[in-house]
PDB file of C-alpha atoms and ligand atoms in Angstrom:
ATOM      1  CA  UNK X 519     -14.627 -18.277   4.262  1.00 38.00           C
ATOM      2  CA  UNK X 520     -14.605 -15.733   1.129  1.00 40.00           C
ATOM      3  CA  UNK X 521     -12.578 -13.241   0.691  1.00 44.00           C
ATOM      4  CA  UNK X 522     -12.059 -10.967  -2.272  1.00 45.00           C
ATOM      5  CA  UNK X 523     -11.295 -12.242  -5.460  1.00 48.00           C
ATOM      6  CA  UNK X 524      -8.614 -10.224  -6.734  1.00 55.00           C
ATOM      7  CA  UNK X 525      -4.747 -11.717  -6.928  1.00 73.00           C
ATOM      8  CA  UNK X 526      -2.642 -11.215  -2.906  1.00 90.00           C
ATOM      9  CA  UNK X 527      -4.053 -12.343  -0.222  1.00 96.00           C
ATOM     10  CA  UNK X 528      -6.501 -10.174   1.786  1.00 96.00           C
ATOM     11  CA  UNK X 529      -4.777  -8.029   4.478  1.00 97.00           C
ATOM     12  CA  UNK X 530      -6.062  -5.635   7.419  1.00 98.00           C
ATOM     13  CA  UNK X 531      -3.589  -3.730   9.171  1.00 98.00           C
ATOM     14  CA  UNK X 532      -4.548  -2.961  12.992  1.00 99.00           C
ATOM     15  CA  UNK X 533      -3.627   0.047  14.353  1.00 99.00           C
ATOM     16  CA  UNK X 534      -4.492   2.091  17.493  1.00 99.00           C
ATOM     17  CA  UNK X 535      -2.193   3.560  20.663  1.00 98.00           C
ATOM     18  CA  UNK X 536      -0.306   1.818  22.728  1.00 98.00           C
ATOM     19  CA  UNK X 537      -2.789   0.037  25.072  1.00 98.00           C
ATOM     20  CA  UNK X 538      -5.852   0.340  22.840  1.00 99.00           C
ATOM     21  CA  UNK X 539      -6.645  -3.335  22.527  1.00 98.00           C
ATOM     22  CA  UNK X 540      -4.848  -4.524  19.732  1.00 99.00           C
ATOM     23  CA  UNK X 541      -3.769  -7.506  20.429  1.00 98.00           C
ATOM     24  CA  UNK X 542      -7.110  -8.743  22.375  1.00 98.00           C
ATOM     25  CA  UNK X 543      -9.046  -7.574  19.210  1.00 98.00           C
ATOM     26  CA  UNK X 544      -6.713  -9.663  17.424  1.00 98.00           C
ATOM     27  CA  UNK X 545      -6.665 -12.769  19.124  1.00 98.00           C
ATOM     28  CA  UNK X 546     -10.843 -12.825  19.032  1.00 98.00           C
ATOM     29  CA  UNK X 547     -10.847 -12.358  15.066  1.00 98.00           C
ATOM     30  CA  UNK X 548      -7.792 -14.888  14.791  1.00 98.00           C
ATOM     31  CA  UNK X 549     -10.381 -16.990  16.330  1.00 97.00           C
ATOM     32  CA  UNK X 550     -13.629 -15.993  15.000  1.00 95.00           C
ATOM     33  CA  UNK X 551     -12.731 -15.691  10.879  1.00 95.00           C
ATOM     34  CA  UNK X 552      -9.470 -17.417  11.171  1.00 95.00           C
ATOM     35  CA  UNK X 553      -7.176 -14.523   9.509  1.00 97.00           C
ATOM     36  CA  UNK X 554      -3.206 -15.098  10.320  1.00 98.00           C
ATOM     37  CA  UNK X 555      -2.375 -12.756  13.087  1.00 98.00           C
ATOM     38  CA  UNK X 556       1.271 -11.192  12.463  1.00 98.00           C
ATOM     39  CA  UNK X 557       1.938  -8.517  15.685  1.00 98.00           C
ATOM     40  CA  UNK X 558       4.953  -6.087  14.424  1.00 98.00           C
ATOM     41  CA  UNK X 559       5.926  -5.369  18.256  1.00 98.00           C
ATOM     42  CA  UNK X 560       5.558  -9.413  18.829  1.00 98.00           C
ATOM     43  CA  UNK X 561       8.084  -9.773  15.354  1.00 98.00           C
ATOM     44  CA  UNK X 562      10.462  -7.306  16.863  1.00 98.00           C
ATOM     45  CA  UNK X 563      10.254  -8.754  20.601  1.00 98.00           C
ATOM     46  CA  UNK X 564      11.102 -11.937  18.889  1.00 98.00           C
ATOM     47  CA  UNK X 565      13.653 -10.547  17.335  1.00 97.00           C
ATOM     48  CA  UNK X 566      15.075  -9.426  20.394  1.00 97.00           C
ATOM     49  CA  UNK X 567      15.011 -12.471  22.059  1.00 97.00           C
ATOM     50  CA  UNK X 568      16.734 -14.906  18.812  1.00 96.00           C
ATOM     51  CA  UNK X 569      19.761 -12.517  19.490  1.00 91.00           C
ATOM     52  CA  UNK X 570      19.879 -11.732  16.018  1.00 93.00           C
ATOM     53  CA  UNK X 571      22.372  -8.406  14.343  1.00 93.00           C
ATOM     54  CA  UNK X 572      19.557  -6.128  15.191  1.00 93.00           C
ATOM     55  CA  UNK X 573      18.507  -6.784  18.244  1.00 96.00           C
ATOM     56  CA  UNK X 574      20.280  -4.222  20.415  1.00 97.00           C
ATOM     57  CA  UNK X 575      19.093  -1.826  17.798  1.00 96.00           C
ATOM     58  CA  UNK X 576      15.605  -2.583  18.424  1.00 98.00           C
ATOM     59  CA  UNK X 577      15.706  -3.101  22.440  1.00 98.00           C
ATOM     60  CA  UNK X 578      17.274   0.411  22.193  1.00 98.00           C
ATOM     61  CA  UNK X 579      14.543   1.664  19.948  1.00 98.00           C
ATOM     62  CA  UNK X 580      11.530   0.089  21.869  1.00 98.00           C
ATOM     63  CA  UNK X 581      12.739   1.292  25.145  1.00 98.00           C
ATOM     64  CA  UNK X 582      12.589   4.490  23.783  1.00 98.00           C
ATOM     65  CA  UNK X 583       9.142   4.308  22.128  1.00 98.00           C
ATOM     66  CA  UNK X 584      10.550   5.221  18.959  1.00 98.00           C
ATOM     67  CA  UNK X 585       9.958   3.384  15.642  1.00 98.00           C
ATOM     68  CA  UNK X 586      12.599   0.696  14.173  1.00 98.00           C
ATOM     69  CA  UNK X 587      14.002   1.147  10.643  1.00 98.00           C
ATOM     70  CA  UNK X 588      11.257   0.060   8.091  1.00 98.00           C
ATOM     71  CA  UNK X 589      13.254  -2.759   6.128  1.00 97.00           C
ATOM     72  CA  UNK X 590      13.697  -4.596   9.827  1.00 97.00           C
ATOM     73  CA  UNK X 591      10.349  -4.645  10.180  1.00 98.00           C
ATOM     74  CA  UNK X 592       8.693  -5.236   6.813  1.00 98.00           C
ATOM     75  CA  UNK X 593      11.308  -7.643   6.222  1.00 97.00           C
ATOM     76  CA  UNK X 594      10.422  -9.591   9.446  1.00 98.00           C
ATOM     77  CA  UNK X 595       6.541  -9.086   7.995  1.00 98.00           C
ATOM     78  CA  UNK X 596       7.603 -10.293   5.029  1.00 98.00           C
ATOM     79  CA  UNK X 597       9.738 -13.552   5.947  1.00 98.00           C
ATOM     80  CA  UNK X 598       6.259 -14.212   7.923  1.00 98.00           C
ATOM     81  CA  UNK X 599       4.225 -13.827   5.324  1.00 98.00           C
ATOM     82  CA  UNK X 600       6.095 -15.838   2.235  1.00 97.00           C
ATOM     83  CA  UNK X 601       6.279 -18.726   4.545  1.00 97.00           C
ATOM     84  CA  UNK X 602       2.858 -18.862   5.142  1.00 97.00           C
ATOM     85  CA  UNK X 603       0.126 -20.556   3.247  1.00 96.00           C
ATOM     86  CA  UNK X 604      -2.683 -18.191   4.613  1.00 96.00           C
ATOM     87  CA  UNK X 605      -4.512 -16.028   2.067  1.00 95.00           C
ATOM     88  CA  UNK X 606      -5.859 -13.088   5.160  1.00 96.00           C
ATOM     89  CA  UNK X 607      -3.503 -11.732   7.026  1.00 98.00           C
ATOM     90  CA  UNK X 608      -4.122  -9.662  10.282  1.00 98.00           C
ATOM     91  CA  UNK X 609      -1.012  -7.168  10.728  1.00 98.00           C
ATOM     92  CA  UNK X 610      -1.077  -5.183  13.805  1.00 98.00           C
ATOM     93  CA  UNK X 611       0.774  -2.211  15.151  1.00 98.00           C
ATOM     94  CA  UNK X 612       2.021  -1.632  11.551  1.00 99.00           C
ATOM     95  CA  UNK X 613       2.383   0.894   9.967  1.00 99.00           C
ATOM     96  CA  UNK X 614       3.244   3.616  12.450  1.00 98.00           C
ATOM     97  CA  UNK X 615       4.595   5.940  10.581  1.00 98.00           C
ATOM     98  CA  UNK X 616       4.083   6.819   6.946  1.00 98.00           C
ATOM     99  CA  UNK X 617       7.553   5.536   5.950  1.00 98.00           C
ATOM    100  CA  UNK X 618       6.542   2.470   7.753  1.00 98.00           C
ATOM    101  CA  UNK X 619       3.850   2.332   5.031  1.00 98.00           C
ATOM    102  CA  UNK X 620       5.888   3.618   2.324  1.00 98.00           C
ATOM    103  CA  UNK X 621       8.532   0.624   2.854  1.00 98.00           C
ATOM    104  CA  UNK X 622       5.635  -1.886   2.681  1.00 98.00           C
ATOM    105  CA  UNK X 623       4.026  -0.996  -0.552  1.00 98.00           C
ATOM    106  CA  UNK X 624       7.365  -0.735  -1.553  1.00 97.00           C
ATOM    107  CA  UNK X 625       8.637  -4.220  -0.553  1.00 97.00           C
ATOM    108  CA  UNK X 626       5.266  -6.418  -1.088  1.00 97.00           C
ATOM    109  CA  UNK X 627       4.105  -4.458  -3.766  1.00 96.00           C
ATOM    110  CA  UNK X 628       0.889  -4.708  -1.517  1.00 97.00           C
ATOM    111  CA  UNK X 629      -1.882  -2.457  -0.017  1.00 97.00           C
ATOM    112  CA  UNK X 630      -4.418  -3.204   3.072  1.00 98.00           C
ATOM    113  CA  UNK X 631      -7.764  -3.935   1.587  1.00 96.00           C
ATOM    114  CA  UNK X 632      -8.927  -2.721   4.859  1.00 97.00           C
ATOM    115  CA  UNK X 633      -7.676  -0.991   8.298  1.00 98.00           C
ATOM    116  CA  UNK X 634      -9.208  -1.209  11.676  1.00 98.00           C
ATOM    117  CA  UNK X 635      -8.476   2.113  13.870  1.00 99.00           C
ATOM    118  CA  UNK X 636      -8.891   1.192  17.897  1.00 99.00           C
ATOM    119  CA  UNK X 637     -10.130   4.852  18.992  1.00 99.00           C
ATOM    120  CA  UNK X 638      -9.495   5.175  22.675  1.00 99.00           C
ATOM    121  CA  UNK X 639      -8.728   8.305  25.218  1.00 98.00           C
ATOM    122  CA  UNK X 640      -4.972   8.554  26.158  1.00 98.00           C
ATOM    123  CA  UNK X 641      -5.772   8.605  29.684  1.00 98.00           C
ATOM    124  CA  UNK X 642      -7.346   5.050  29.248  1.00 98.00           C
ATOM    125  CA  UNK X 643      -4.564   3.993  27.159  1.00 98.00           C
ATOM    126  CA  UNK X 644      -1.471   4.872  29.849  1.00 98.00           C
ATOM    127  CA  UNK X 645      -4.247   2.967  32.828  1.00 98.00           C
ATOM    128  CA  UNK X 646      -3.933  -0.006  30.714  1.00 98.00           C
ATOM    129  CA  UNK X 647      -0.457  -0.524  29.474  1.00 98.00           C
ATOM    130  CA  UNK X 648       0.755   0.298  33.199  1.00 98.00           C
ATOM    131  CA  UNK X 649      -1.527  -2.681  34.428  1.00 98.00           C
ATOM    132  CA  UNK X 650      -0.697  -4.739  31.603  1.00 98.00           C
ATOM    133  CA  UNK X 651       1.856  -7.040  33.745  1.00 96.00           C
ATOM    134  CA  UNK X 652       3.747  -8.969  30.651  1.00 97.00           C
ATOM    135  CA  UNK X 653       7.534  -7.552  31.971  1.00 97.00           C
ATOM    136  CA  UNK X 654       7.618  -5.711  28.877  1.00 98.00           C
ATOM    137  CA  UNK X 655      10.407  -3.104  28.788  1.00 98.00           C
ATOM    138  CA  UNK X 656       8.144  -0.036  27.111  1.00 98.00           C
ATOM    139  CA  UNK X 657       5.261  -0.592  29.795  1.00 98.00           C
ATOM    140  CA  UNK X 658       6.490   2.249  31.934  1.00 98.00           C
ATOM    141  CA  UNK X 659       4.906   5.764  32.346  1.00 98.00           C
ATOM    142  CA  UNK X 660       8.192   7.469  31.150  1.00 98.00           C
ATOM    143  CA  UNK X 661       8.081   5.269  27.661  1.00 98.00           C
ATOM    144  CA  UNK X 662       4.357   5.138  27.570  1.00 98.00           C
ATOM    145  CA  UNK X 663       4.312   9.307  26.861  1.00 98.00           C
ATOM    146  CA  UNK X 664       6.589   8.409  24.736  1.00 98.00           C
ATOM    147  CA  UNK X 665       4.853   6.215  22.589  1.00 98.00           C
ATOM    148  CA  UNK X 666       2.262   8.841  22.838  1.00 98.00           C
ATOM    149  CA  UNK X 667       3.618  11.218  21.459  1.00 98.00           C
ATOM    150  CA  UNK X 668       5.188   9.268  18.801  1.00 98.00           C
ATOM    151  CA  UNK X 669       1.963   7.547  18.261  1.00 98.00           C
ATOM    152  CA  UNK X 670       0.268  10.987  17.659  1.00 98.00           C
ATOM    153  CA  UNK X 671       3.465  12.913  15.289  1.00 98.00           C
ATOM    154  CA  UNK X 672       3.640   9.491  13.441  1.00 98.00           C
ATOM    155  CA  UNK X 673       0.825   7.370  13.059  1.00 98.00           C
ATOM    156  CA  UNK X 674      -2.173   9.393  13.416  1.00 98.00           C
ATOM    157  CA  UNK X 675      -1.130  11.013   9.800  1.00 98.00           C
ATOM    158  CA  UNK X 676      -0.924   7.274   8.817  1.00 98.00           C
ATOM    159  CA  UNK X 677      -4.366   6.544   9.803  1.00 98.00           C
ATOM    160  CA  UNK X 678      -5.949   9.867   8.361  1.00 98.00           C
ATOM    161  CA  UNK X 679      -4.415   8.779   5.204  1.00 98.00           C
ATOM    162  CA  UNK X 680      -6.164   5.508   5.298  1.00 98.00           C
ATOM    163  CA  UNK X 681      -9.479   7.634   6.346  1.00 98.00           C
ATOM    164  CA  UNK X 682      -8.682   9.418   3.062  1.00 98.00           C
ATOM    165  CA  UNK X 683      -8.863   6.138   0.832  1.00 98.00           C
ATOM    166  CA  UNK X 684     -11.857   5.001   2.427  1.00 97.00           C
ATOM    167  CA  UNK X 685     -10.255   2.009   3.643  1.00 97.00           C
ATOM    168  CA  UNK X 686     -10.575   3.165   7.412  1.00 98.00           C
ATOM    169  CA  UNK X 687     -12.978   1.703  10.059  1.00 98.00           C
ATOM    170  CA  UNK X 688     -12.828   3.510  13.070  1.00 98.00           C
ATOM    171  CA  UNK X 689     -13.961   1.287  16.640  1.00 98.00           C
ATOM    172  CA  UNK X 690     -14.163   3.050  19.560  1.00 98.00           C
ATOM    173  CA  UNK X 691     -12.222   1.335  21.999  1.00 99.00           C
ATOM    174  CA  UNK X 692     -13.884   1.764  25.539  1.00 98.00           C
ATOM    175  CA  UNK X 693     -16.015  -0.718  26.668  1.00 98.00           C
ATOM    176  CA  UNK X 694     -15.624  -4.427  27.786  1.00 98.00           C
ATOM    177  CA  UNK X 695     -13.520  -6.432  25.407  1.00 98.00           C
ATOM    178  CA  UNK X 696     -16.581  -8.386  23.902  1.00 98.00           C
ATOM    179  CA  UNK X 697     -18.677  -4.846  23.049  1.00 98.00           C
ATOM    180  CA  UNK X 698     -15.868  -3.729  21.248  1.00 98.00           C
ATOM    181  CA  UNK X 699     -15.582  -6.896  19.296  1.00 98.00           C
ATOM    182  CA  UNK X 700     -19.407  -6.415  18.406  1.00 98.00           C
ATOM    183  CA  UNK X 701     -18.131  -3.547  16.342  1.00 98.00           C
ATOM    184  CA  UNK X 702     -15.573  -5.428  14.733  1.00 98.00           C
ATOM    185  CA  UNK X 703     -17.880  -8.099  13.654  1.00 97.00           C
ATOM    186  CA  UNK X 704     -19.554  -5.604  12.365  1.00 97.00           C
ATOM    187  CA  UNK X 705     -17.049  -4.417   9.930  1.00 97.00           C
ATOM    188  CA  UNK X 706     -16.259  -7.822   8.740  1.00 94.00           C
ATOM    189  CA  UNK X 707     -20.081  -9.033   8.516  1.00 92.00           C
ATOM    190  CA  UNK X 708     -20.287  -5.830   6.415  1.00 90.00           C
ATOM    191  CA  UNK X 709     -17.650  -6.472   4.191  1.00 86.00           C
ATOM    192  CA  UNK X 710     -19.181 -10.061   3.297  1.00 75.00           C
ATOM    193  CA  UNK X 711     -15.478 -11.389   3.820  1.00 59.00           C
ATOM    194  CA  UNK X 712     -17.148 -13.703   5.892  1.00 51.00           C
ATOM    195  CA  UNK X 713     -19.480 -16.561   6.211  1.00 42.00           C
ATOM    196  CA  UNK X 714     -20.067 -17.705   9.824  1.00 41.00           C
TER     197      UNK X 714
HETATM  198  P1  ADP R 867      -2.332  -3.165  22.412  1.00 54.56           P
HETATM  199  O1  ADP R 867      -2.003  -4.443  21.667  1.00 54.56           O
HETATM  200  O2  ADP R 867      -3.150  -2.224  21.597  1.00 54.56           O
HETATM  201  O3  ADP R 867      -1.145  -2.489  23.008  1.00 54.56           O
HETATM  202  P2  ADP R 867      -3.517  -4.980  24.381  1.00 54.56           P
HETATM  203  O4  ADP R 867      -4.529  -5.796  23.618  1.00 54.56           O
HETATM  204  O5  ADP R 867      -2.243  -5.620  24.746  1.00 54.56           O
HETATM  205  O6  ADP R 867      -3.278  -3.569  23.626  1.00 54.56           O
HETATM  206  O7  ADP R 867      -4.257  -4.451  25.695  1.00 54.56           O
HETATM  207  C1  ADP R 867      -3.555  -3.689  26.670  1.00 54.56           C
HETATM  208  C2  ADP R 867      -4.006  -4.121  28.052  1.00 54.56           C
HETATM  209  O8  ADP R 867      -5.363  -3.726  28.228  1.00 54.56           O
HETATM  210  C3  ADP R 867      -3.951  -5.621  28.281  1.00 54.56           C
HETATM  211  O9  ADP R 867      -3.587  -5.879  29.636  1.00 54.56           O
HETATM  212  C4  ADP R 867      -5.404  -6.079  28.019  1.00 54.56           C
HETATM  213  O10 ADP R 867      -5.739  -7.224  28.753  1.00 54.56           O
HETATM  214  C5  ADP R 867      -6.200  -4.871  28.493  1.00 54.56           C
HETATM  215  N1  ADP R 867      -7.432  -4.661  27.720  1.00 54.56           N
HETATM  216  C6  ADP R 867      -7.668  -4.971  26.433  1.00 54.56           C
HETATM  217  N2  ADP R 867      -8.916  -4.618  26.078  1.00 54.56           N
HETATM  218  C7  ADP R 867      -9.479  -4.057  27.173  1.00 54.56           C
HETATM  219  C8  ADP R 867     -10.778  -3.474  27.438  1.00 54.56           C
HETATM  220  N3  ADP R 867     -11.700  -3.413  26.505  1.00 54.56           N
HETATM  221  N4  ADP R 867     -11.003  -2.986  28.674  1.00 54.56           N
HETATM  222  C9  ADP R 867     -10.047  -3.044  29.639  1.00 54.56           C
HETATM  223  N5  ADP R 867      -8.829  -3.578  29.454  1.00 54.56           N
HETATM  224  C10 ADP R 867      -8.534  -4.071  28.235  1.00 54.56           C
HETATM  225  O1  C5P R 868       2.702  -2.703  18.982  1.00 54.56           O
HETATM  226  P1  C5P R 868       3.588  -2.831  20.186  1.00 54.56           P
HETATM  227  O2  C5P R 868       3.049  -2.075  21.384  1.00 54.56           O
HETATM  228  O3  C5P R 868       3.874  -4.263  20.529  1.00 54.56           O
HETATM  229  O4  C5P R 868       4.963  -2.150  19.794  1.00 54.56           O
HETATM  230  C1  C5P R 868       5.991  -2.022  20.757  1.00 54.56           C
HETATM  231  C2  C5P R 868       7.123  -1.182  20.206  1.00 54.56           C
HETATM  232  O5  C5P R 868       7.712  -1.841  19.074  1.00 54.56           O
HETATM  233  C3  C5P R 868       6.746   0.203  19.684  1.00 54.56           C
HETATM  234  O6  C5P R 868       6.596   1.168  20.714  1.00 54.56           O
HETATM  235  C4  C5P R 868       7.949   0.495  18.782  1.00 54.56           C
HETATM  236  O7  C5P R 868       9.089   0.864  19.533  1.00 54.56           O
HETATM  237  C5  C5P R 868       8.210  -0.885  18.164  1.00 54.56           C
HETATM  238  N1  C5P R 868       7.500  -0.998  16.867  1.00 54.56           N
HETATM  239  C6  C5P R 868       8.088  -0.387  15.755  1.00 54.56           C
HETATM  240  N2  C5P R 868       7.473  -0.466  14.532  1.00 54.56           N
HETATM  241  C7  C5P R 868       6.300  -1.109  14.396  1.00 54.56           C
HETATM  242  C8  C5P R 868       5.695  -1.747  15.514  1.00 54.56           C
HETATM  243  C9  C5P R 868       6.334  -1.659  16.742  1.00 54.56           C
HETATM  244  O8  C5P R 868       9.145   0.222  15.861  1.00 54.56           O
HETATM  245  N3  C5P R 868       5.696  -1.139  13.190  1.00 54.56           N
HETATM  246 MG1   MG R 869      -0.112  -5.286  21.102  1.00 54.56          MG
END
């Protein structure tokens, strides 16, 4: 597989509501072009779970639906990507917010060559995450409007920005899970990152 020739590895960032298809897209291009998938929310979970100094911050901050500091997570991004030997990198849910993005070109010194934008109606969104069934703390209808809300104040400026730079392909996110991932292959086949 190719990818662009410049120094840094390649990078996509994922990003779409809560319940869009993220991860799902994710797990089919992990498997189809090989690209390391690194899941923010998965990082912080994880997190969570190691009992580490931050994690009652960020079980407080997830059950809210509200976004963790930016060093947490871009350093939890970053520990994952320095010990990796991957050159394409797959980061989802990130960045939400535009200090979220700040923090990363801050800290890597890095830009997404490209970002993927799952487009789907809210109403869609909620139907999903509340049938989701993983035991997750946030998959509740009082933290899913949350999220909402947060997803729209916060990261929908993020994505326009990326829309801005050209750097934004949009996928509209209703369908069955392999229709949507015709789009996607799209994008890549597109970009010639990829030789099947
Ligand atoms: P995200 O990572 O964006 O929050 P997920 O990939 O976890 O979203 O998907 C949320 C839920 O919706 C999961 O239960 C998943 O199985 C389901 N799902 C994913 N894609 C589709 C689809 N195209 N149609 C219906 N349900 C889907
Ligand atoms: O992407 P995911 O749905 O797994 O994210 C779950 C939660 O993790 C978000 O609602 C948010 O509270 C937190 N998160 C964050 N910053 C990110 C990604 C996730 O604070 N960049
Ligand atoms: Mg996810």
């Amino acid at each position: 597989m190719q990818v662009k020739g410049g120094k840094g590895p390649f990078i996509c960032f994922v990003l779409g509501g809560p319940g869009s298809g993220k991860g799902t897209q994710c797990a089919k291009i992990v498997k189809n072009y090989g690209l390391t998938h690194l899941s923010a929310g998965e990082l912080l979970r994880r997190e969570i779970a190691s009992n580490s100094e931050y994690g009652t911050t960020i079980l407080n901050t997830i059950k809210e639906g509200k976004i963790v500091p930016s060093e947490v997570t871009v350093s939890l991004i970053q520990k994952e990507m320095e010990s990796s030997d991957s050159k394409k990198f797959l980061i989802d849910g990130f960045p939400r917010s535009e200090e979220n993005r700040a923090a990363f070109e801050r800290i890597m010194g890095a830009e997404p060559d490209i970002v993927l934008f799952f487009d789907c109606p809210e109403e869609e969104m909620v139907n999903r995450v509340l049938n989701r069934n993983e035991g997750r703390v946030d998959d509740n209808i009082d933290t899913v409007r949350k999220r909402l809300q947060v997803f729209k104040a916060l990261n929908l400026p993020v994505i326009n920005y990326y829309a801005r730079r050209g750097k934004l392909y949009t996928i509209n996110a209703v369908g069955t899970v392999d229709e949507i991932f015709e789009q996607v292959r799209a994008v890549f086949a597109a970009l010639k990152l990829v030789t099947e």
